[in-house]
Coordinates of C-alpha atoms in Angstrom, one line a residue:
M988 CA 0.0 0.0 0.0
K989 CA 1.4 3.4 -1.0
T990 CA 1.9 6.1 1.7
N991 CA -0.8 8.4 0.1
D992 CA -3.2 5.5 0.2
I993 CA -2.6 5.1 4.0
V994 CA -3.1 8.8 4.5
R995 CA -6.3 8.7 2.5
Y996 CA -7.7 5.8 4.4
R997 CA -6.8 7.4 7.7
V998 CA -8.7 10.6 6.6
Y999 CA -11.7 8.4 5.7
E1000 CA -11.6 6.7 9.0
L1001 CA -11.6 10.1 10.8
I1002 CA -14.4 11.4 8.7
V1003 CA -16.5 8.3 9.5
E1004 CA -15.7 8.7 13.2
I1005 CA -16.6 12.3 13.2
S1006 CA -19.8 11.8 11.1
S1007 CA -21.0 9.2 13.6
V1008 CA -21.2 11.7 16.4
S1009 CA -24.4 13.5 15.3
P1010 CA -26.5 14.3 12.2
E1011 CA -24.8 17.8 12.3
S1012 CA -21.3 16.4 12.2
L1013 CA -22.3 14.1 9.3
N1014 CA -23.7 17.1 7.5
Y1015 CA -20.4 19.0 8.1
C1016 CA -18.3 16.1 6.8
S1017 CA -20.7 15.7 3.8
T1018 CA -20.2 19.4 2.8
S1019 CA -16.4 18.8 2.8
G1020 CA -16.9 16.4 -0.1
L1021 CA -14.8 13.7 1.6
V1022 CA -17.8 11.5 2.4
T1023 CA -18.8 11.6 -1.3
Q1024 CA -15.2 10.8 -2.3
L1025 CA -15.3 7.7 0.1
L1026 CA -18.6 6.6 -1.4
R1027 CA -17.2 7.0 -4.9
E1028 CA -14.4 4.6 -4.0
L1029 CA -17.0 1.9 -3.3
T1030 CA -18.0 1.7 -6.9
G1031 CA -14.5 2.5 -8.3
E1032 CA -12.4 0.1 -10.3
D1033 CA -9.9 -0.9 -7.6
V1034 CA -11.2 -4.0 -5.8
L1035 CA -8.8 -3.7 -2.9
V1036 CA -9.8 -0.1 -2.2
R1037 CA -13.4 -1.2 -2.5
A1038 CA -12.8 -3.8 0.2
T1039 CA -11.2 -1.3 2.6
C1040 CA -13.9 1.4 2.0
I1041 CA -16.9 -0.9 2.6
E1042 CA -15.6 -1.5 6.1
M1043 CA -15.7 2.2 6.7
V1044 CA -19.2 2.6 5.2
T1045 CA -20.3 -0.3 7.4
S1046 CA -19.2 1.8 10.4
M1047 CA -21.3 4.6 9.1
A1048 CA -24.4 2.3 9.2
Y1049 CA -24.0 1.8 12.9
T1050 CA -25.9 5.1 13.6
H1051 CA -29.4 5.9 12.6
H1052 CA -28.5 9.1 10.9
G1053 CA -25.7 7.3 9.1
R1054 CA -28.2 4.7 7.7
Q1055 CA -30.6 7.5 6.6
Y1056 CA -27.8 9.3 4.8
L1057 CA -26.6 6.1 3.0
A1058 CA -30.2 5.4 2.0
Q1059 CA -30.8 8.9 0.7
E1060 CA -27.6 9.0 -1.3
G1061 CA -28.6 5.7 -2.9
V1062 CA -25.5 4.0 -1.5
I1063 CA -27.5 0.9 -0.2
D1064 CA -28.9 0.4 -3.7
Q1065 CA -25.5 0.7 -5.2
I1066 CA -24.1 -1.9 -2.9
S1067 CA -27.0 -4.2 -3.7
N1068 CA -26.3 -3.7 -7.5
I1069 CA -22.6 -4.5 -7.0
I1070 CA -23.5 -7.7 -5.3
I1071 CA -25.8 -8.5 -8.2
G1072 CA -22.9 -7.8 -10.6
A1073 CA -20.4 -9.7 -8.6
D1074 CA -21.2 -13.0 -10.4
S1075 CA -19.6 -11.7 -13.6
D1076 CA -16.6 -10.2 -11.8
P1077 CA -13.6 -12.6 -11.4
F1078 CA -12.2 -10.4 -8.6
S1079 CA -15.4 -10.2 -6.6
S1080 CA -13.9 -12.5 -3.8
F1081 CA -11.9 -9.5 -2.7
Y1082 CA -14.8 -7.2 -1.8
L1083 CA -17.9 -9.5 -1.7
P1084 CA -17.4 -10.6 2.0
G1085 CA -17.4 -7.0 3.1
F1086 CA -20.4 -6.1 1.0
V1087 CA -22.4 -9.0 2.4
K1088 CA -21.3 -8.1 6.0
F1089 CA -22.6 -4.6 5.3
F1090 CA -26.1 -5.9 4.7
G1091 CA -26.0 -8.3 7.6
N1092 CA -25.2 -5.4 10.0
L1093 CA -27.7 -3.1 8.3
A1094 CA -30.5 -5.8 8.6
I1095 CA -29.9 -6.3 12.3
M1096 CA -29.6 -2.6 13.1
D1097 CA -32.8 -1.7 11.1
S1098 CA -35.3 -4.4 10.4
P1099 CA -34.2 -7.8 9.0
Q1100 CA -37.6 -8.2 7.2
Q1101 CA -37.5 -4.9 5.5
I1102 CA -33.9 -5.2 4.4
C1103 CA -34.3 -8.7 3.1
E1104 CA -37.5 -8.0 1.3
R1105 CA -36.1 -4.8 -0.3
F1106 CA -32.8 -6.4 -1.2
P1107 CA -33.5 -10.0 -2.0
V1108 CA -30.0 -10.4 -3.6
F1109 CA -28.5 -10.2 -0.1
V1110 CA -30.2 -13.3 1.2
E1111 CA -29.7 -15.0 -2.2
K1112 CA -25.9 -14.3 -2.0
V1113 CA -25.6 -15.5 1.6
F1114 CA -27.3 -18.8 0.7
E1115 CA -25.1 -19.1 -2.3
M1116 CA -21.9 -18.4 -0.3
T1117 CA -22.6 -21.3 2.1
E1118 CA -22.2 -23.6 -0.9
S1119 CA -18.8 -22.1 -1.9
Q1120 CA -15.6 -24.1 -1.9
D1121 CA -13.8 -21.1 -0.4
P1122 CA -13.6 -21.2 3.4
T1123 CA -13.5 -17.4 3.6
M1124 CA -16.8 -17.1 1.8
I1125 CA -18.4 -19.9 3.9
G1126 CA -17.2 -18.1 7.0
V1127 CA -18.7 -14.8 6.1
A1128 CA -22.0 -16.5 5.1
V1129 CA -22.1 -18.4 8.4
D1130 CA -21.3 -15.2 10.4
T1131 CA -24.0 -13.3 8.5
I1132 CA -26.7 -16.0 9.1
G1133 CA -25.8 -15.9 12.8
I1134 CA -26.2 -12.1 12.9
L1135 CA -29.4 -12.3 10.9
G1136 CA -30.9 -15.0 13.2
S1137 CA -29.9 -13.3 16.4
N1138 CA -33.4 -11.8 16.8
I1139 CA -36.9 -13.1 16.3
E1140 CA -37.7 -11.1 13.2
G1141 CA -34.5 -12.3 11.6
K1142 CA -35.3 -15.9 12.5
Q1143 CA -38.7 -15.5 10.9
V1144 CA -37.1 -14.2 7.7
L1145 CA -34.9 -17.3 7.5
Q1146 CA -37.8 -19.5 8.4
K1147 CA -39.8 -18.2 5.4
T1148 CA -37.2 -19.7 3.1
G1149 CA -38.4 -23.2 4.2
T1150 CA -36.6 -26.3 3.2
R1151 CA -33.9 -24.2 1.6
F1152 CA -32.8 -23.0 5.0
E1153 CA -33.0 -26.5 6.4
R1154 CA -30.5 -27.6 3.7
L1155 CA -28.3 -24.6 4.6
L1156 CA -28.3 -25.8 8.3
K1157 CA -27.3 -29.3 7.1
R1158 CA -24.2 -27.6 5.5
I1159 CA -23.5 -25.7 8.7
G1160 CA -23.7 -29.0 10.6
Y1161 CA -21.3 -30.6 8.1
Q1162 CA -18.8 -27.7 8.4
A1163 CA -19.0 -27.8 12.2
K1164 CA -17.9 -31.4 12.0
N1165 CA -15.3 -31.3 9.2
A1166 CA -14.0 -27.8 8.7
S1167 CA -10.9 -26.1 10.2
T1168 CA -11.0 -25.3 13.9
E1169 CA -11.5 -21.6 13.1
L1170 CA -14.5 -22.2 10.9
K1171 CA -15.9 -24.8 13.3
I1172 CA -16.0 -22.2 16.0
R1173 CA -17.8 -19.7 13.7
C1174 CA -20.4 -22.4 12.9
L1175 CA -21.0 -23.1 16.6
D1176 CA -21.4 -19.4 17.3
A1177 CA -23.9 -19.1 14.4
V1178 CA -25.9 -22.2 15.6
S1179 CA -26.1 -20.8 19.1
S1180 CA -27.4 -17.5 17.8
L1181 CA -30.0 -19.1 15.6
L1182 CA -31.3 -21.5 18.2
Y1183 CA -31.6 -19.2 21.2
L1184 CA -35.1 -18.1 22.2
P1185 CA -35.7 -15.8 25.2
P1186 CA -38.2 -17.4 27.6
E1187 CA -40.8 -14.7 26.9
Q1188 CA -40.7 -15.4 23.2
Q1189 CA -41.1 -19.2 23.4
T1190 CA -44.4 -19.6 21.5
D1191 CA -45.3 -23.1 20.3
D1192 CA -44.6 -22.1 16.7
L1193 CA -41.1 -20.8 17.5
L1194 CA -40.2 -23.8 19.6
R1195 CA -41.3 -26.1 16.7
M1196 CA -39.1 -24.0 14.5
T1197 CA -35.9 -24.3 16.6
E1198 CA -36.5 -28.0 17.1
T1199 CA -36.8 -28.5 13.3
W1200 CA -33.7 -26.4 12.8
F1201 CA -31.7 -28.3 15.4
S1202 CA -32.7 -31.7 13.8
S1203 CA -31.7 -30.3 10.3
L1204 CA -28.1 -29.8 11.4
Y1205 CA -27.1 -33.5 11.6
R1206 CA -28.6 -36.9 12.0
D1207 CA -27.9 -36.9 15.7
P1208 CA -27.1 -33.2 16.5
L1209 CA -26.8 -33.7 20.3
E1210 CA -24.1 -36.3 19.7
L1211 CA -22.4 -34.2 17.1
F1212 CA -21.9 -31.3 19.5
R1213 CA -21.0 -33.5 22.3
G1214 CA -18.3 -35.0 20.1
I1215 CA -17.0 -31.6 19.3
S1216 CA -17.0 -30.6 23.0
N1217 CA -14.7 -33.6 23.6
Q1218 CA -12.0 -32.3 21.3
P1219 CA -8.9 -31.0 23.1
F1220 CA -9.5 -27.3 22.1
P1221 CA -11.0 -25.1 24.7
E1222 CA -12.6 -22.8 22.0
L1223 CA -14.4 -25.8 20.5
H1224 CA -15.4 -27.1 23.9
C1225 CA -16.8 -23.7 24.9
G1226 CA -18.5 -23.3 21.4
A1227 CA -20.3 -26.7 21.8
L1228 CA -21.3 -25.8 25.4
K1229 CA -22.7 -22.5 24.1
V1230 CA -24.9 -24.5 21.6
F1231 CA -26.3 -26.6 24.5
T1232 CA -26.8 -23.4 26.6
A1233 CA -28.7 -21.7 23.7
I1234 CA -31.3 -24.5 23.7
A1235 CA -31.2 -25.4 27.5
N1236 CA -34.4 -23.5 28.3
Q1237 CA -36.5 -25.1 25.6
P1238 CA -38.6 -28.1 26.7
W1239 CA -37.9 -30.2 23.5
A1240 CA -34.2 -29.9 24.1
Q1241 CA -34.5 -30.8 27.7
K1242 CA -36.3 -34.0 26.8
L1243 CA -33.6 -34.7 24.2
M1244 CA -30.8 -34.2 26.8
F1245 CA -32.6 -36.2 29.4
N1246 CA -33.2 -39.1 27.1
S1247 CA -29.6 -39.1 25.6
P1248 CA -27.6 -41.8 27.5
G1249 CA -25.0 -40.2 29.9
F1250 CA -25.8 -36.6 28.8
V1251 CA -27.1 -35.4 32.2
E1252 CA -24.1 -36.9 34.0
Y1253 CA -21.8 -35.2 31.4
V1254 CA -23.4 -31.9 32.3
M1255 CA -23.0 -32.4 36.0
D1256 CA -19.4 -33.7 35.7
R1257 CA -17.0 -31.0 36.9
S1258 CA -13.9 -33.0 36.1
I1259 CA -14.2 -32.5 32.4
E1260 CA -13.3 -28.8 32.3
H1261 CA -9.8 -27.7 33.2
D1262 CA -9.5 -24.1 32.1
K1263 CA -11.4 -21.1 33.3
A1264 CA -13.2 -20.4 30.1
S1265 CA -14.5 -23.9 29.9
K1266 CA -15.6 -23.9 33.5
D1267 CA -17.4 -20.7 32.9
A1268 CA -19.1 -22.0 29.8
K1269 CA -20.2 -25.2 31.7
Y1270 CA -21.5 -23.1 34.5
E1271 CA -23.7 -21.0 32.1
L1272 CA -25.2 -24.3 30.7
V1273 CA -26.0 -25.6 34.2
K1274 CA -27.4 -22.2 35.2
A1275 CA -29.6 -22.1 32.0
L1276 CA -31.0 -25.5 32.8
A1277 CA -31.5 -24.9 36.5
N1278 CA -33.3 -21.6 35.9
S1279 CA -35.8 -23.1 33.4
K1280 CA -39.4 -23.4 34.5
T1281 CA -39.8 -26.8 32.9
I1282 CA -36.6 -28.5 34.1
A1283 CA -37.9 -30.0 37.4
E1284 CA -40.7 -31.7 35.6
I1285 CA -38.6 -33.0 32.7
F1286 CA -35.4 -34.0 34.5
G1287 CA -37.1 -35.0 37.8
N1288 CA -36.5 -33.7 41.2
P1289 CA -33.2 -35.4 42.1
Y1290 CA -31.4 -34.1 39.0
Y1291 CA -33.0 -30.7 39.4
L1292 CA -31.7 -30.4 43.0
R1293 CA -28.2 -31.5 41.8
L1294 CA -28.3 -28.7 39.2
R1295 CA -29.3 -26.2 41.8
T1296 CA -26.5 -27.3 44.1
Y1297 CA -24.0 -27.0 41.2
V1298 CA -25.2 -23.4 40.6
S1299 CA -24.9 -22.5 44.3
E1300 CA -21.4 -23.9 44.5
G1301 CA -20.3 -21.7 41.7
P1302 CA -18.2 -22.4 38.6
Y1303 CA -14.8 -23.3 40.2
Y1304 CA -16.0 -25.6 43.1
V1305 CA -13.6 -28.4 43.9
K1306 CA -15.0 -31.3 46.0
P1307 CA -13.0 -31.7 49.3
I1308 CA -11.1 -35.0 49.4
S1309 CA -12.3 -37.2 52.2
T1310 CA -9.7 -37.7 54.9
T1311 CA -11.2 -40.7 56.7
A1312 CA -9.5 -43.2 54.3
V1313 CA -6.1 -41.7 55.0
E1314 CA -6.5 -42.0 58.8
G1315 CA -7.5 -45.6 58.6
A1316 CA -4.2 -46.4 56.8
E1317 CA -2.0 -45.4 59.7

């Protein structure tokens, strides 16, 4: 990168930071002509510049006035058109991830339904990217699905695509089992985000939806994630525990866990986790189960009491070793 490029990007970064402060500051930056110049680079010929600039434009979309400005200036439409044209551009892999991320962030800030209906190419592209052979593309698609599905409206947008989304989940399940460690972790994060339902939003329809999604991931998803949690990488272990935690307060998942041989014992076993992050992740799972209104009924009282004890003892409790056996040996 040439020095003048670096200076130019730094100026853009500052302009974006300043314009984020208030509508007035955005107006001031806009008058300077620098914002217009930044936006022009988005549609310019240089794909690497494009990739850098989309990150800055994504930062602009974090504020309400920033999003309004981008919409008024026709930038969102332009970005959509570039995604449409990306099919015929051999260099699109340089900037496409950034452009798709832009829409993912826009959707979750604004309204997933409105953005996805107005820019259908965005959802199309994300689905397409999950079928890519390129791990970078798959990673961005998986992250974006996770962002989109992090609230109820976004989940419903995905749900509307029907069996197509179930096929996509199957691919995510496949990647969670077979991809590189880094991509596995991103898949686990996305799955957690998609499957989580806050207790006050657990309608029968939504619970049926998350149950269908879970079973679409793999032929025995509970075993899949348990297998992943047994791998010797704390990040994977925590990622798998996060998936269990996401569904821990949903009755169908509690039944599944209770009926899976050895699963409840695995949850209660403190000797599995050795590092702080893993102990914390396990504690969150136990807490999510213990705090659920349906757990006592599904797991039965003895297990429910053991879960409550685990919670009250905290994440790092170590069982005191009995001394009686030692005394008898003297």
